[in-house]
Coordinates of C-alpha atoms and ligand atoms in Angstrom, one line a residue:
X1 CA -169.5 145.9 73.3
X2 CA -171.1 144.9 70.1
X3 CA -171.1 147.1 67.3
X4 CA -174.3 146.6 65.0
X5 CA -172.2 147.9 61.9
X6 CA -169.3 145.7 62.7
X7 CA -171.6 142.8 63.0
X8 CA -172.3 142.7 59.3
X9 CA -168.3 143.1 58.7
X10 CA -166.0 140.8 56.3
X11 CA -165.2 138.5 58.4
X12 CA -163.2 136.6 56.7
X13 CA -161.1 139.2 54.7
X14 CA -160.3 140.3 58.6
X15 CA -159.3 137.0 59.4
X16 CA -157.2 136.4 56.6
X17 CA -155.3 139.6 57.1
X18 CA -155.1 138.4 61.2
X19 CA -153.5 135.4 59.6
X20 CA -151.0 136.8 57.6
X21 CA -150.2 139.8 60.3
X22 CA -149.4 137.2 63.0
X23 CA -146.7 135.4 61.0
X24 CA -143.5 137.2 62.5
X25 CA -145.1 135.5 65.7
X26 CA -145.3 132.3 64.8
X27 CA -142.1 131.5 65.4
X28 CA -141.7 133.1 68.8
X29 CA -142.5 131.4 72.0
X30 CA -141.6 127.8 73.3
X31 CA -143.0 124.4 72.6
X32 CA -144.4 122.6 76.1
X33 CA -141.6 120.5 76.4
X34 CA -142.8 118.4 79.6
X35 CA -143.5 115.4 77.4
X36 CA -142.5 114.1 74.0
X37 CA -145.8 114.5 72.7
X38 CA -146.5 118.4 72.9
X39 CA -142.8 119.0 71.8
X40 CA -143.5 116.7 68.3
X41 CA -145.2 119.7 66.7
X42 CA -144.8 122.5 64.1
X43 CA -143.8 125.2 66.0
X44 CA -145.0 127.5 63.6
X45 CA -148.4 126.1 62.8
X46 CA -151.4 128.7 63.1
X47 CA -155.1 128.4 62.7
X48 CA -158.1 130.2 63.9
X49 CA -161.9 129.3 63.7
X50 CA -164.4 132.0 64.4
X51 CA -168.1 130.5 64.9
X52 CA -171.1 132.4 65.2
X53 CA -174.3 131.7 67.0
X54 CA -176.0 132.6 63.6
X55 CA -174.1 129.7 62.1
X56 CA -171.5 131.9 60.3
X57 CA -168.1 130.0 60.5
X58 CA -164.8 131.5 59.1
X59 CA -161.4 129.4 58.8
X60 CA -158.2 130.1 58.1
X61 CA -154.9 128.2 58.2
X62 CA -154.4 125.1 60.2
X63 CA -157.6 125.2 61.4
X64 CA -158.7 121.8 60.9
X65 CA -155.3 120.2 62.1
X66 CA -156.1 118.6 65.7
X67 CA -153.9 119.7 68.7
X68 CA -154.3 118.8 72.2
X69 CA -156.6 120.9 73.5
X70 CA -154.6 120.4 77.5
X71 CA -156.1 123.1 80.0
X72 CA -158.9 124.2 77.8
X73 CA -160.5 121.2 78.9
X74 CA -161.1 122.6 82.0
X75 CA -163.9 124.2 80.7
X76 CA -165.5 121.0 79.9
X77 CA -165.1 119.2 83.1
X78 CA -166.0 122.9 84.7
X79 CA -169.2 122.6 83.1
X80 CA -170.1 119.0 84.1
X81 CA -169.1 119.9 88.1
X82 CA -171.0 123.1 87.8
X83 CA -174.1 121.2 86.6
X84 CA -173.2 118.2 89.2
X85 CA -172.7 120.4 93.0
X86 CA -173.8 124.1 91.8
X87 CA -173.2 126.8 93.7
X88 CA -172.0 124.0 96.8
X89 CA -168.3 123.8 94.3
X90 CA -167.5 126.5 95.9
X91 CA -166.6 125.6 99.0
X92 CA -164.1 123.4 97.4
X93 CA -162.7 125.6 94.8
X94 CA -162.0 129.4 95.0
X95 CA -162.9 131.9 92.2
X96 CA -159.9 134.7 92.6
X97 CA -157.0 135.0 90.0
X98 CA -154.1 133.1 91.8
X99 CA -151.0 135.3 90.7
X100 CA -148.7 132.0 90.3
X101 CA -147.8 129.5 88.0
X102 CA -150.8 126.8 86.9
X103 CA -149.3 124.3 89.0
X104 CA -147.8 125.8 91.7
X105 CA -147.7 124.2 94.7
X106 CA -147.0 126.9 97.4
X107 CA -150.4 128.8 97.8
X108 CA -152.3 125.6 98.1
X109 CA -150.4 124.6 101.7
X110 CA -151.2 128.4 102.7
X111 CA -155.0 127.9 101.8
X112 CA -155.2 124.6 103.5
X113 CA -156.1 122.7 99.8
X114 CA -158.4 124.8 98.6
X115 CA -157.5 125.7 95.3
X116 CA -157.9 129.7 94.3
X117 CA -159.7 128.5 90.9
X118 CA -160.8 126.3 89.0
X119 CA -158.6 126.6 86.1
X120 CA -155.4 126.3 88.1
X121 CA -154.1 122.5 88.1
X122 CA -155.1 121.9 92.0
X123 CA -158.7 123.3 91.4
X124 CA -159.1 121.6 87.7
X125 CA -158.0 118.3 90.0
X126 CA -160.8 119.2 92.6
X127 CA -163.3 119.8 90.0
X128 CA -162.0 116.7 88.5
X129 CA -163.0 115.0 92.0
X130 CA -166.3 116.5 91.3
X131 CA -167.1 114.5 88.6
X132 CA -165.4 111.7 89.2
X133 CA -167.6 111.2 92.7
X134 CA -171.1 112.2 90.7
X135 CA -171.0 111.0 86.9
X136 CA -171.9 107.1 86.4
X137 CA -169.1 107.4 83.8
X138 CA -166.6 110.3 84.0
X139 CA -164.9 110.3 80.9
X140 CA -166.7 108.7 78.9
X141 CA -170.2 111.3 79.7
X142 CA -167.7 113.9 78.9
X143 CA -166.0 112.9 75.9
X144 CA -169.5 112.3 74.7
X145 CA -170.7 116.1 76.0
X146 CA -167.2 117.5 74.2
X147 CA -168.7 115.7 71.0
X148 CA -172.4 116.7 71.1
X149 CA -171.4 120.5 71.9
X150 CA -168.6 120.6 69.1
X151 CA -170.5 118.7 66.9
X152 CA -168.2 116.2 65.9
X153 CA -168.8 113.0 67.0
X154 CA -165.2 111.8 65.9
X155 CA -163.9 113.5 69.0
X156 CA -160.9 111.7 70.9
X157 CA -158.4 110.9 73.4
X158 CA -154.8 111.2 72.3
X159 CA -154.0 107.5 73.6
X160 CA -150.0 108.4 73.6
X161 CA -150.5 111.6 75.2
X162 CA -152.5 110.7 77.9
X163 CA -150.0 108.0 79.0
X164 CA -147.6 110.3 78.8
X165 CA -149.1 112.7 80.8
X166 CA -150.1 110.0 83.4
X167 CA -146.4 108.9 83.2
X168 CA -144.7 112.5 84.3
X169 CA -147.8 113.7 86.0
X170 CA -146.0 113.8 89.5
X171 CA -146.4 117.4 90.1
X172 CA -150.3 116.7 89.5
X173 CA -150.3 113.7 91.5
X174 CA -148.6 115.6 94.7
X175 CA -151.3 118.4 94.4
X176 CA -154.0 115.6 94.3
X177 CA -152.2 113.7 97.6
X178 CA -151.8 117.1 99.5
X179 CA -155.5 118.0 98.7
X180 CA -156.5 114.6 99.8
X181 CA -154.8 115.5 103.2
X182 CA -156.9 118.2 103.3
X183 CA -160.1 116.5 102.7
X184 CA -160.7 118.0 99.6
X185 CA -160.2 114.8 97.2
X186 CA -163.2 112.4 97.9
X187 CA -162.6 109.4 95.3
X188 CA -159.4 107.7 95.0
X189 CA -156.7 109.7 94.1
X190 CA -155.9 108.0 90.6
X191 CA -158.9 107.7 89.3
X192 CA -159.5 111.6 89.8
X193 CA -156.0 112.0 87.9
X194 CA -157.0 109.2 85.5
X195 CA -160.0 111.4 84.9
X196 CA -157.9 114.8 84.5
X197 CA -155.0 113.7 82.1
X198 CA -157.8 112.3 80.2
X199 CA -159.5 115.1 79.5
X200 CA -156.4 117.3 79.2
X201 CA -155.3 114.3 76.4
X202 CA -158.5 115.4 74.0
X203 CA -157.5 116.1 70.4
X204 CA -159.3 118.6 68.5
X205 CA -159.0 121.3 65.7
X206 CA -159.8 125.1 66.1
X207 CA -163.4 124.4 64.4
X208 CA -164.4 122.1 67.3
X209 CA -162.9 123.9 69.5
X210 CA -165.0 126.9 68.9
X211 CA -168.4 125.3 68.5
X212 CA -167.6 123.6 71.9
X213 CA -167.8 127.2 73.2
X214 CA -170.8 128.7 71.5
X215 CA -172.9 127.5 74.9
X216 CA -171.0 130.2 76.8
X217 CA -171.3 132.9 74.0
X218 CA -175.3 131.9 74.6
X219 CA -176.1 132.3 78.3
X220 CA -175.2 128.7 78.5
X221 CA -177.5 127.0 75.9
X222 CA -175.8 125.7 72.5
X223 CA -177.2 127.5 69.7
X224 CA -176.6 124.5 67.4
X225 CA -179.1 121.9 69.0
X226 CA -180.8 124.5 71.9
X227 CA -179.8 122.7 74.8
X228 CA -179.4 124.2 77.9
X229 CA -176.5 123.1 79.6
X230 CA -175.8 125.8 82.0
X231 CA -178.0 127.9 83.5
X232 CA -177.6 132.1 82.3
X233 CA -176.7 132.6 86.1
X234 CA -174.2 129.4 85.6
X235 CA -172.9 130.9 82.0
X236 CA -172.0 134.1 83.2
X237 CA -170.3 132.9 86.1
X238 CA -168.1 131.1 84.1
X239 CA -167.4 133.7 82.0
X240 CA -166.3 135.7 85.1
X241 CA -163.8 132.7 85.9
X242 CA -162.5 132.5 82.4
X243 CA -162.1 136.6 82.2
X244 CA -160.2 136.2 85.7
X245 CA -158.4 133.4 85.8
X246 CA -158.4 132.0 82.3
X247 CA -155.3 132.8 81.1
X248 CA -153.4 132.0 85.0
X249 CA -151.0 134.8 86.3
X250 CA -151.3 136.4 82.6
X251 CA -155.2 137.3 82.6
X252 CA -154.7 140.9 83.4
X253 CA -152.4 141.2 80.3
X254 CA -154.8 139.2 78.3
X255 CA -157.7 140.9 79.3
X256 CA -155.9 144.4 79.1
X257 CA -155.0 143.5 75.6
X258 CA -158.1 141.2 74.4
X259 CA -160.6 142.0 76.3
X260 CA -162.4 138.4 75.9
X261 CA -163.1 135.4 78.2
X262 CA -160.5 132.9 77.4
X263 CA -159.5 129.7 78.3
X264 CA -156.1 128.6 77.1
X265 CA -153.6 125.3 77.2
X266 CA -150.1 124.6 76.9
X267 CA -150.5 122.7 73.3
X268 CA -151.1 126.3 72.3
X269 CA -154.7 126.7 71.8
X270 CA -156.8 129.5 73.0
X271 CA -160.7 129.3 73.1
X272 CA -162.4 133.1 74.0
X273 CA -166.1 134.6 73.4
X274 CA -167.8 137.3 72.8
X275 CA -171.6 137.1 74.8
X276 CA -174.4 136.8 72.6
X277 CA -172.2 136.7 69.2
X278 CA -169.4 134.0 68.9
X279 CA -166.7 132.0 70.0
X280 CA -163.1 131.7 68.3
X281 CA -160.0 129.1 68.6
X282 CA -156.6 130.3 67.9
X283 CA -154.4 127.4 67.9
X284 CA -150.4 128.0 67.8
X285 CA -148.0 125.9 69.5
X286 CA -145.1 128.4 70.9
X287 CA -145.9 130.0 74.2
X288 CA -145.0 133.0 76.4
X289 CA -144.0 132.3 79.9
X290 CA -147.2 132.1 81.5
X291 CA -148.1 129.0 79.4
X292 CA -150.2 130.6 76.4
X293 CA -149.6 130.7 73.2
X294 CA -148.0 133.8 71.8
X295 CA -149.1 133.9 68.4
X296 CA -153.0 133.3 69.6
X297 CA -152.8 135.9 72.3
X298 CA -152.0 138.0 69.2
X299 CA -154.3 136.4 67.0
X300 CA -157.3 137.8 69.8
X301 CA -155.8 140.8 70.5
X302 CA -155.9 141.4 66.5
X303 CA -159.0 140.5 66.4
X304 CA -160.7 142.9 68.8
X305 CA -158.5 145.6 67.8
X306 CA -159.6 145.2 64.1
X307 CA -163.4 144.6 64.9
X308 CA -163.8 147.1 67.6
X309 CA -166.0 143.9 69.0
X310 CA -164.8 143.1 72.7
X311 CA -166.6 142.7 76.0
X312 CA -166.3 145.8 76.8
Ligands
LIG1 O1 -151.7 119.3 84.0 C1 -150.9 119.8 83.2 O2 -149.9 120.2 83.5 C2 -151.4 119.8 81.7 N1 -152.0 118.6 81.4 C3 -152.3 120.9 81.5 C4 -151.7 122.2 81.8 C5 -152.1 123.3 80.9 O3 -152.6 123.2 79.8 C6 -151.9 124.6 81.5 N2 -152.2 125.6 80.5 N3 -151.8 126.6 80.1

């Protein structure tokens, strides 16, 4: 729900005081520590951007240090698959909450390869498939869509990381094989996995972050440059998906305590919106269990708690 008189608040004096109210957390949580690259971080870094479709922006800490942005990316690749195979994704991909770990393994032999999501590895590696089968140049057309929607053309692939990622990907690559005995992987399996660790490998600050997300805070056209690129119907799907499955076997408790669409990633960022208002990035590198970061979920749930602004 959005509160006229809260609308008009001081954004950034609330910010501030998010920023300096979330420091016992910043040291809580653990680092990813599957490769050397997500491990080589400040721990206790913290920034948040908060954009607005008015073109309000409000900053604070280590908001224009980049991170790798990891599952967030999702969203992007999402968004290209959506626009690719509409509503015909979903015989590939589910859209209920999973319950398990991101890459879990298990569920997928019980569903015969059909992922429950697409946020979960096996359905972010399907909708990977998507894109790889229909674009003329995967990554490429969507580093260059990350770039236009942020708004900054500087945009890139963390060379290192994604090698790394490629390099002790084998969980990933079994998902993609057992999928692909399924029928559900079309192109060849590396270049699908080529086309996911590179999108997972994008590095990006908070600010960029939250522009990227403005479209889904709009009914799916940017505010920035009016392009449309979802449909409303498309938009609020996604929305649904993020609300639901966002945030993997923890979106309940980040939705209980939230109450935003989110999308987060193991290098600790967190990218959630508010419908017809604004996006925000949290970006902290120590994580809770599930996978998010700690010191963002906080972040949000300070956020909504101190605007009275939240979805519902
Ligand atoms: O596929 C992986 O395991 C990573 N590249 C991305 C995982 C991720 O960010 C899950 N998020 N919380």
């Amino acid at each position: 729900m959005v509160d006229s008189m809260a609308i008009d608040a001081d954004w950034q004096s609330i910010i501030n005081e998010i920023g300096q109210e979330i420091q016992p957390y910043q040291s809580a949580g653990k680092v990813a520590d599957y490769i050397p690259e997500l491990e080589n971080v400040k721990k206790e870094a913290f920034g948040m951007s908060v954009v607005f479709i008015d073109g309000r922006e409000f900053s604070f800490g280590d908001s224009d240090v980049n991170f790798s942005v990891q599952s967030i990316s999702k969203v992007y690749s999402l968004t290209k698959a959506f626009s690719f195979l509409k509503d015909e994704l979903w015989k590939r991909v589910g859209k209920e909450p999973s319950g398990n770990p991101f890459n879990s393994l298990i569920q997928l032999e019980h569903e015969n390869g059909k992922p429950r999501n697409p946020f979960i590895n096996a359905g972010a590696i399907v909708v990977a498939d998507c894109v790889v089968s229909n674009a003329n140049q995967p990554l490429n057309d969507t580093i260059d869509f990350v770039r236009e929607i942020s708004g900054n053309k500087n945009i890139a692939i963390n060379e290192d990381m994604f090698l790394s990622e490629k390099h002790f990907g084998h969980r990933n690559a079994a998902l993609a094989h057992f999928m692909k005995s399924y029928g559900n992987i079309e192109s060849d399996v590396e270049a699908v996995l080529n086309y996911y660790f590179g999108h997972c490998s994008l590095s990006m600050n908070c600010r960029d972050v939250a522009q990227s997300f403005l479209f889904l805070a709009n009914h799916g056209r940017h505010p920035y440059n009016n392009q449309e690129y979802l449909t409303a119907s498309q938009a609020k799907r996604m929305n649904s998906l993020l609300l639901t499955c966002g945030t993997y076997d923890a979106a309940g408790d980040f939705a209980f305590r939230v109450g935003m669409p989110g999308k987060s990633g193991v290098g600790g960022g967190i990218a959630a919106i508010i419908p017809g208002l604004l996006s925000i990035c949290v970006w902290s590198p120590g994580l809770d269990k599930y996978g998010n970061s700690l010191a963002g979920a906080k972040a949000l749930e300070l956020f909504t708690t101190k605007t009275g602004i939240s979805i519902f």
